[in-house]
Coordinates of C-alpha atoms and ligand atoms in Angstrom, one line a residue:
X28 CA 67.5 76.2 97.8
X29 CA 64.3 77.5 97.9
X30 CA 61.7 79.2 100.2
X31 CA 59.9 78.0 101.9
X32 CA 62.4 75.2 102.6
X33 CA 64.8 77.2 102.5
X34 CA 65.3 79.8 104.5
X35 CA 68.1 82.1 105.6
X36 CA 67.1 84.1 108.5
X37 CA 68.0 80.6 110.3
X38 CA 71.4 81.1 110.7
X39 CA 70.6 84.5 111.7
X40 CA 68.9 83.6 115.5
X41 CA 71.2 83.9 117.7
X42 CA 74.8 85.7 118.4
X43 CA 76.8 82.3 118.5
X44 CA 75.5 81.4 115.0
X45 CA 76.0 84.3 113.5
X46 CA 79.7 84.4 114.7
X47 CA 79.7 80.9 113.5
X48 CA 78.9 81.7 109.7
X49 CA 80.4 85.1 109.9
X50 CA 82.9 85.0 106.5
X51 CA 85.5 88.5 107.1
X52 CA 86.5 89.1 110.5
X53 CA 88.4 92.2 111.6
X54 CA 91.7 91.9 113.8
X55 CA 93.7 94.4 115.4
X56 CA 97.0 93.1 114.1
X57 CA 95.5 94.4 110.1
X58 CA 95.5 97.6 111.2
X59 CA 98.5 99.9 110.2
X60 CA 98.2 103.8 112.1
X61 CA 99.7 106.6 110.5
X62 CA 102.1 109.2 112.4
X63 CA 102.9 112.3 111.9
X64 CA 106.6 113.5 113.4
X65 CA 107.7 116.7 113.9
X66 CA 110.4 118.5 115.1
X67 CA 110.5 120.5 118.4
X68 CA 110.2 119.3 122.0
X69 CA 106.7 118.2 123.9
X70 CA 104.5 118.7 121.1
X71 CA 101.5 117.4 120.1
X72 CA 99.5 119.2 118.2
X73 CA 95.8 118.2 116.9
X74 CA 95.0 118.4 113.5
X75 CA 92.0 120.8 113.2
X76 CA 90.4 118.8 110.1
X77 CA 91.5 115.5 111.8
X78 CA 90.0 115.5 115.5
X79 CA 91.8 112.7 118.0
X80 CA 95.2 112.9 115.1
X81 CA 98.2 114.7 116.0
X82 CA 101.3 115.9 114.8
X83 CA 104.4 114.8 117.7
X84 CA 107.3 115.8 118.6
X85 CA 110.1 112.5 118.6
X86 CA 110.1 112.9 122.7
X87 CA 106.6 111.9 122.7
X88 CA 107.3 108.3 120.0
X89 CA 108.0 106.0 123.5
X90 CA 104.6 106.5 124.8
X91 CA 102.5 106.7 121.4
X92 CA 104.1 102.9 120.6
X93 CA 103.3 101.8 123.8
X94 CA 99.7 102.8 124.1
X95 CA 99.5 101.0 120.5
X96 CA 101.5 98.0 121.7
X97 CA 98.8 97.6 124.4
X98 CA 96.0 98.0 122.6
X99 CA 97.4 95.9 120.0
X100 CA 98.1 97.3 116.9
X101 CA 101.7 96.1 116.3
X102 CA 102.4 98.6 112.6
X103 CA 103.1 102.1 112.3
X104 CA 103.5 104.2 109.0
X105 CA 105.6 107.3 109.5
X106 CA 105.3 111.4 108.0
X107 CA 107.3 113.7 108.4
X108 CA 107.4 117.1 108.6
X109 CA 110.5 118.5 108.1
X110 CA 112.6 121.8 109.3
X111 CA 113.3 122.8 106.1
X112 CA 112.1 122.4 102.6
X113 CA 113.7 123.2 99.4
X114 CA 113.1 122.2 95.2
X115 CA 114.5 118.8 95.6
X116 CA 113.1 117.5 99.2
X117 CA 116.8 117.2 100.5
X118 CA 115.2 116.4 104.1
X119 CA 113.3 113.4 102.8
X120 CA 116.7 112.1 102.3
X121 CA 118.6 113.1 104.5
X122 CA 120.2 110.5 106.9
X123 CA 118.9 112.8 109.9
X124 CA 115.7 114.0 109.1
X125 CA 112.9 113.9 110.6
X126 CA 111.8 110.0 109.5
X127 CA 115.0 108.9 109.8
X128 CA 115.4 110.1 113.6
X129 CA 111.9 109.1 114.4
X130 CA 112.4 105.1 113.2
X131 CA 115.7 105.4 115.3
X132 CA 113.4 106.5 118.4
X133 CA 111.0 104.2 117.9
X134 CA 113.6 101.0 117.2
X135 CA 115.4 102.2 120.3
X136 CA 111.9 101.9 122.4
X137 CA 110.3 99.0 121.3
X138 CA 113.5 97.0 118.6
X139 CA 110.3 95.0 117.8
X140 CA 107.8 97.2 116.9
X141 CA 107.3 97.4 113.1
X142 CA 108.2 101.1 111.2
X143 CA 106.7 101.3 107.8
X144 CA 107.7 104.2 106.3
X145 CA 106.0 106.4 103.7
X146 CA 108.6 107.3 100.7
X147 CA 107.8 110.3 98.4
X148 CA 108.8 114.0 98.7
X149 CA 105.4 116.4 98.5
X150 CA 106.5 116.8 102.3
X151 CA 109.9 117.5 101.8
X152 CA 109.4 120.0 98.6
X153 CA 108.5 124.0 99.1
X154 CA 106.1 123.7 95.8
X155 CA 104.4 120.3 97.8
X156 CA 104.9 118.5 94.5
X157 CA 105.6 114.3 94.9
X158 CA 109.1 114.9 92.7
X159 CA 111.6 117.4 91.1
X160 CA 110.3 119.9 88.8
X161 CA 111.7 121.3 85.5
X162 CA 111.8 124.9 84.4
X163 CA 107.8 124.0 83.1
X164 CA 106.8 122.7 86.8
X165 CA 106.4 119.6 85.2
X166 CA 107.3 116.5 87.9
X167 CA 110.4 114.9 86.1
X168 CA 110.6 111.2 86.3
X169 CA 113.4 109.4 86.2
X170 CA 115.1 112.4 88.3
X171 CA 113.0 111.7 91.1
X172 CA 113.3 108.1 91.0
X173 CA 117.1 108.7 92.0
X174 CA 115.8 110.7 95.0
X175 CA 113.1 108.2 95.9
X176 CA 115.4 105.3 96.1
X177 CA 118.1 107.4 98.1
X178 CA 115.3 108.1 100.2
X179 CA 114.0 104.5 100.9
X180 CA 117.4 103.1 101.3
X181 CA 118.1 106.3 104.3
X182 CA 114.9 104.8 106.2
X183 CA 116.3 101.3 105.7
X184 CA 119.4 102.8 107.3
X185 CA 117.5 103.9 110.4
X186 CA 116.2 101.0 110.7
X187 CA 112.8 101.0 108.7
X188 CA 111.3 96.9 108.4
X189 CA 109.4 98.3 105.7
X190 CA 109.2 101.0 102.8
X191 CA 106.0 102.5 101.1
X192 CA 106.3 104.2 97.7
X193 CA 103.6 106.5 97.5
X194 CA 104.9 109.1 94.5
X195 CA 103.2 107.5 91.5
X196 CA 106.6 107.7 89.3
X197 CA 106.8 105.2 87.0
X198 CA 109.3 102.5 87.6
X199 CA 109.9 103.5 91.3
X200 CA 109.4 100.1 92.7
X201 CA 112.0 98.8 90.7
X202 CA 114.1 102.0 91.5
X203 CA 113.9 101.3 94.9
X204 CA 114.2 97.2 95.3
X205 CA 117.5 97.3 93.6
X206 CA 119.2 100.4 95.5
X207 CA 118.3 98.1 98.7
X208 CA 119.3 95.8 97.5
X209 CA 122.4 97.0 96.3
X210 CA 122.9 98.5 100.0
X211 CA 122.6 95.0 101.6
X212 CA 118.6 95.7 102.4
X213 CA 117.2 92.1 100.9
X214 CA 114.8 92.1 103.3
X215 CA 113.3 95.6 103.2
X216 CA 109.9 94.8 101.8
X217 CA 108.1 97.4 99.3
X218 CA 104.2 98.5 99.7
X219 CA 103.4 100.2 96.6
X220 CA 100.9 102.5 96.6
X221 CA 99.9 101.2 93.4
X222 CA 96.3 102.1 93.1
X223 CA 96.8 105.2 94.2
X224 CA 94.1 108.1 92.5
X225 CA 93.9 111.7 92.4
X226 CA 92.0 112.3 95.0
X227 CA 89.9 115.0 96.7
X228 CA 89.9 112.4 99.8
X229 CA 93.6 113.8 101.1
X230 CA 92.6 117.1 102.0
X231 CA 93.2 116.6 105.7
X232 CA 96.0 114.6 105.5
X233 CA 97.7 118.0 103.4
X234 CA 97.2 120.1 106.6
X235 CA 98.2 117.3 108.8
X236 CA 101.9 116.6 106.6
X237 CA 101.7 120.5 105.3
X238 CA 102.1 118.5 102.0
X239 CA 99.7 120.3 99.5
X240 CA 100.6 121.5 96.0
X241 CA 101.7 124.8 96.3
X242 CA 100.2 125.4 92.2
X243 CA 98.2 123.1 90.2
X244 CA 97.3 119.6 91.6
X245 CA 98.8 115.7 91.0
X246 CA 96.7 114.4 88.1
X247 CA 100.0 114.0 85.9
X248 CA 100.8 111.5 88.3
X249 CA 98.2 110.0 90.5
X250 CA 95.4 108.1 89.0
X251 CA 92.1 109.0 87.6
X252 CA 89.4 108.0 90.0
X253 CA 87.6 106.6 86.7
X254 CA 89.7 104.3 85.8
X255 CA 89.5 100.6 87.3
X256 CA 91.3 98.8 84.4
X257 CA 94.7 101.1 84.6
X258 CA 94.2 100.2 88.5
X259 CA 94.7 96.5 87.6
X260 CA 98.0 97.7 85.3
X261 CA 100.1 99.4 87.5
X262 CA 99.5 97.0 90.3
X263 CA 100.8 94.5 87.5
X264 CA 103.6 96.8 86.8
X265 CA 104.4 97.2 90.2
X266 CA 104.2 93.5 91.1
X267 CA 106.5 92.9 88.3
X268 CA 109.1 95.1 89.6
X269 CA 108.6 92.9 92.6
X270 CA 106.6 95.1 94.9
X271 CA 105.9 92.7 98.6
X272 CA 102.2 94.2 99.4
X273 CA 100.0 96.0 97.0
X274 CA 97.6 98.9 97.9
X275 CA 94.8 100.7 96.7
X276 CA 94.1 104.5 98.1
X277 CA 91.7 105.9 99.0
X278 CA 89.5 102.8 100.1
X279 CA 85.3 104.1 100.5
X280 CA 85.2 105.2 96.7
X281 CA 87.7 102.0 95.4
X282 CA 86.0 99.1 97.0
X283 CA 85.9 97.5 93.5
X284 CA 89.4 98.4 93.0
X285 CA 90.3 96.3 96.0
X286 CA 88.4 93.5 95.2
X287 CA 89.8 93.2 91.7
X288 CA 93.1 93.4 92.8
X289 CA 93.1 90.8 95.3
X290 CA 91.1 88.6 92.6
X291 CA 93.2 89.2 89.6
X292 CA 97.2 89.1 91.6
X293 CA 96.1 87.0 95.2
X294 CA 98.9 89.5 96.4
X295 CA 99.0 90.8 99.9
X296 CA 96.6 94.0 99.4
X297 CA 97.1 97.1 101.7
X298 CA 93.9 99.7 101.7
X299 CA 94.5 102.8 102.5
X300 CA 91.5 104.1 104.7
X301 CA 92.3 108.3 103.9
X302 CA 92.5 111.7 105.7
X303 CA 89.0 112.3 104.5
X304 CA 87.3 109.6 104.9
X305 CA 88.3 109.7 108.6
X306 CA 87.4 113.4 109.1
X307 CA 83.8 112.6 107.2
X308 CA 83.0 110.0 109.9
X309 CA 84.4 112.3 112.9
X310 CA 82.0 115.3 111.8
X311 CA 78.7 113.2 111.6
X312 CA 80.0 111.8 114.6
X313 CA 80.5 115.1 116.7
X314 CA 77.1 116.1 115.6
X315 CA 75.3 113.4 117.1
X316 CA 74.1 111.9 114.0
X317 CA 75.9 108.4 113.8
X318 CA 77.2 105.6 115.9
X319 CA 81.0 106.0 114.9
X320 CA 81.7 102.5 116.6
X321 CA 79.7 100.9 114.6
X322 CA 80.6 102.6 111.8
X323 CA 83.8 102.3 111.6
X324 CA 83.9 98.5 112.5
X325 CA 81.5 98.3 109.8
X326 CA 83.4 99.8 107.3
X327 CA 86.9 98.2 108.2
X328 CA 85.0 95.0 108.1
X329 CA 84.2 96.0 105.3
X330 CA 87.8 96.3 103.7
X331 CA 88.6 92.9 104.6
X332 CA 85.7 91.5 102.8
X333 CA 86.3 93.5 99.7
X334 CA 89.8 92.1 100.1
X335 CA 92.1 93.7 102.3
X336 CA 94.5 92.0 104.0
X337 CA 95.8 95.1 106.0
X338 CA 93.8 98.4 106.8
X339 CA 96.0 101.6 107.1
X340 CA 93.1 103.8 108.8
X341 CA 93.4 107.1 111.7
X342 CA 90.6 104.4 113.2
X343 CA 93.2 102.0 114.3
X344 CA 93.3 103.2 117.8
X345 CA 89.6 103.4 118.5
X346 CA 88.6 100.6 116.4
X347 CA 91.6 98.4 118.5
X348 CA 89.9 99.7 121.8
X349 CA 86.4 99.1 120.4
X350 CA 87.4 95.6 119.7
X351 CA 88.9 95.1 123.0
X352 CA 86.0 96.5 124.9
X353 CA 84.0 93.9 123.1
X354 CA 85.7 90.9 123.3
X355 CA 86.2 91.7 127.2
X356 CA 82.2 92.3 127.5
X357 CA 81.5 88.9 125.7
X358 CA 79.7 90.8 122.9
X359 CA 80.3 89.1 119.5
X360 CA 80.8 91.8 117.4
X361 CA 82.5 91.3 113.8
X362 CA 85.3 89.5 115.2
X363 CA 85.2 85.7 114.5
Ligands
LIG285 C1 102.1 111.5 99.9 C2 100.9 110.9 100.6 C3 99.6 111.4 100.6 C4 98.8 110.6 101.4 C5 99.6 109.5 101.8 N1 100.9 109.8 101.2 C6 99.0 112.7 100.0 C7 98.9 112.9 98.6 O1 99.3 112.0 97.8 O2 98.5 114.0 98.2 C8 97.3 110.7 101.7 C9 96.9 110.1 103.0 C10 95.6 110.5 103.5 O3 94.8 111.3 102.9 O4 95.2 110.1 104.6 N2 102.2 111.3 98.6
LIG286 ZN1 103.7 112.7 97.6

């Protein structure tokens, strides 16, 4: 294959052929949207470092699923904020907290709309720390994995289909599968957040769950961002203690992360497109200075060809309606 015999701009000509050798294409039913649940009555407040992303009150659930039903994107993963906090995140596992009484509003809407539900405790804590502390403020462990799987099996409870580990303890995938198990939830899948790196890219997402530290930061548990090889072991460890769905977070700065991951296990990979990396493309946007549509297509397309088989992203909405809008105008897009 050579030019001038060869040459590649051919199957370039036209929309149809384009679509027609087009290898990743985007759907709405990857996409996973974050929400952020609060207690109160007819709130919903913006997040300032997060434009079009809100924080709700549980009255307003009903119409938030069926606005995403419509435009369909058929997955939600849950926050919470909670009323109270205290040392050990007692709220996080509470059978009515806020999580818990959001999944039951949601089930009782829509019984078929799928609740994923994020599992840790820096949103639960006063010191914003993923896990208990000892006198030294250092994160205990194997403490915390009690509270985790208490935790994931009170969203199973509600109702939850799925649960997403996002803490970083070691061993909390096993933790978990066998207290649902042992509760009677077989099929409770897990998403690890296995991949998951210390990472300057949640800064919105801290003002949005009112999650961050309170002293010092999470690099005793979350990943260094240079380190690709330990990415691949705790996705192994975490597929060994039989995680469903494995993720990598953030997703811009770990595209290779994805890609070796889905090459090396060929498990269902979750990316996790961040707080940051949404309010980076929302500022260029509101100045003027780049087509968000097509940027964010771009990038989610993106994900899928690094690997991804599902896209948590604050895009889901817009990127849903985008699609949509396209599909209804004829316009071959990045859909097949
Ligand atoms: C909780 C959690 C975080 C995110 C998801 N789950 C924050 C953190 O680990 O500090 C970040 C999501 C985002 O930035 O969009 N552990
Ligand atoms: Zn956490």
């Amino acid at each position: 294959m050579q030019y001038p015999e060869y040459r590649p701009r051919r199957l370039r000509l036209s929309p149809t052929i384009r679509a027609m050798v087009r290898e990743s294409a985007l759907a709405t039913t990857d996409l996973i949207y974050p929400l952020f649940v609060k207690p109160g009555e007819g709130l919903r407040d913006e997040v300032s470092s997060m434009p079009g992303q809100y924080q709700i009150s549980l009255d307003m659930l009903p119409a938030e699923i069926d606005e995403l039903r419509k435009l369909g994107v058929g997955a939600v993963i849950l926050f919470g904020l909670p009323a109270h906090k205290d040392a050990v995140g007692s709220e996080g596992y509470d059978e009515h907290g806020i999580v818990q009484e959001a999944i039951r509003a949601i089930k009782k809407h829509d019984p078929e709309f799928y609740v994923i539900t994020d599992v840790c405790l820096c949103e639960y804590t006063d010191h914003g720390h993923c896990g208990v502390l000892d006198e030294n403020s250092y994160v205990l462990n194997d403490v915390t994995l009690e509270l985790l799987a208490q935790e994931a099996v009170s969203h199973a409870a509600a109702g939850a289909d799925m649960v997403a580990p996002s803490d970083m303890m070691d061993g909390r995938v096993a933790a978990i599968r066998s207290a649902l198990d042992r509760e009677g939830y077989v099929n409770v899948p897990i998403m690890a957040y296995s991949a998951k790196f210390c990472s300057g890219w949640y800064g919105p997402f801290r003002e949005a769950a009112d999650s961050a530290p309170a002293f010092g930061d999470r690099s005793q548990y979350q990943m260094d961002p240079a380190n690709g090889d330990e990415a691949l072991r705790e996705t192994e460890l975490d597929i060994e203690e039989s995680a469903d769905i494995v993720m990598v977070k953030p997703a811009l700065a770990f595209m290779d992360v994805v890609w070796r991951v889905k090459e090396t296990f060929g498990m269902p990979t979750c990316v996790y497109n961040v707080s940051g990396e949404y309010a980076m493309v929302k500022a260029a946007a509101e100045k003027g200075w780049i087509d968000e549509k097509r940027i964010v297509l771009e990038t989610l397309t993106g994900f899928v060809r690094a690997g991804a088989d599902m896209i948590i992203t604050y895009h889901a909405k817009d990127a849903a309606r985008w699609m949509r809008e396209d599909a209804h105008a004829g316009v071959v897009g990045y859909q097949k």
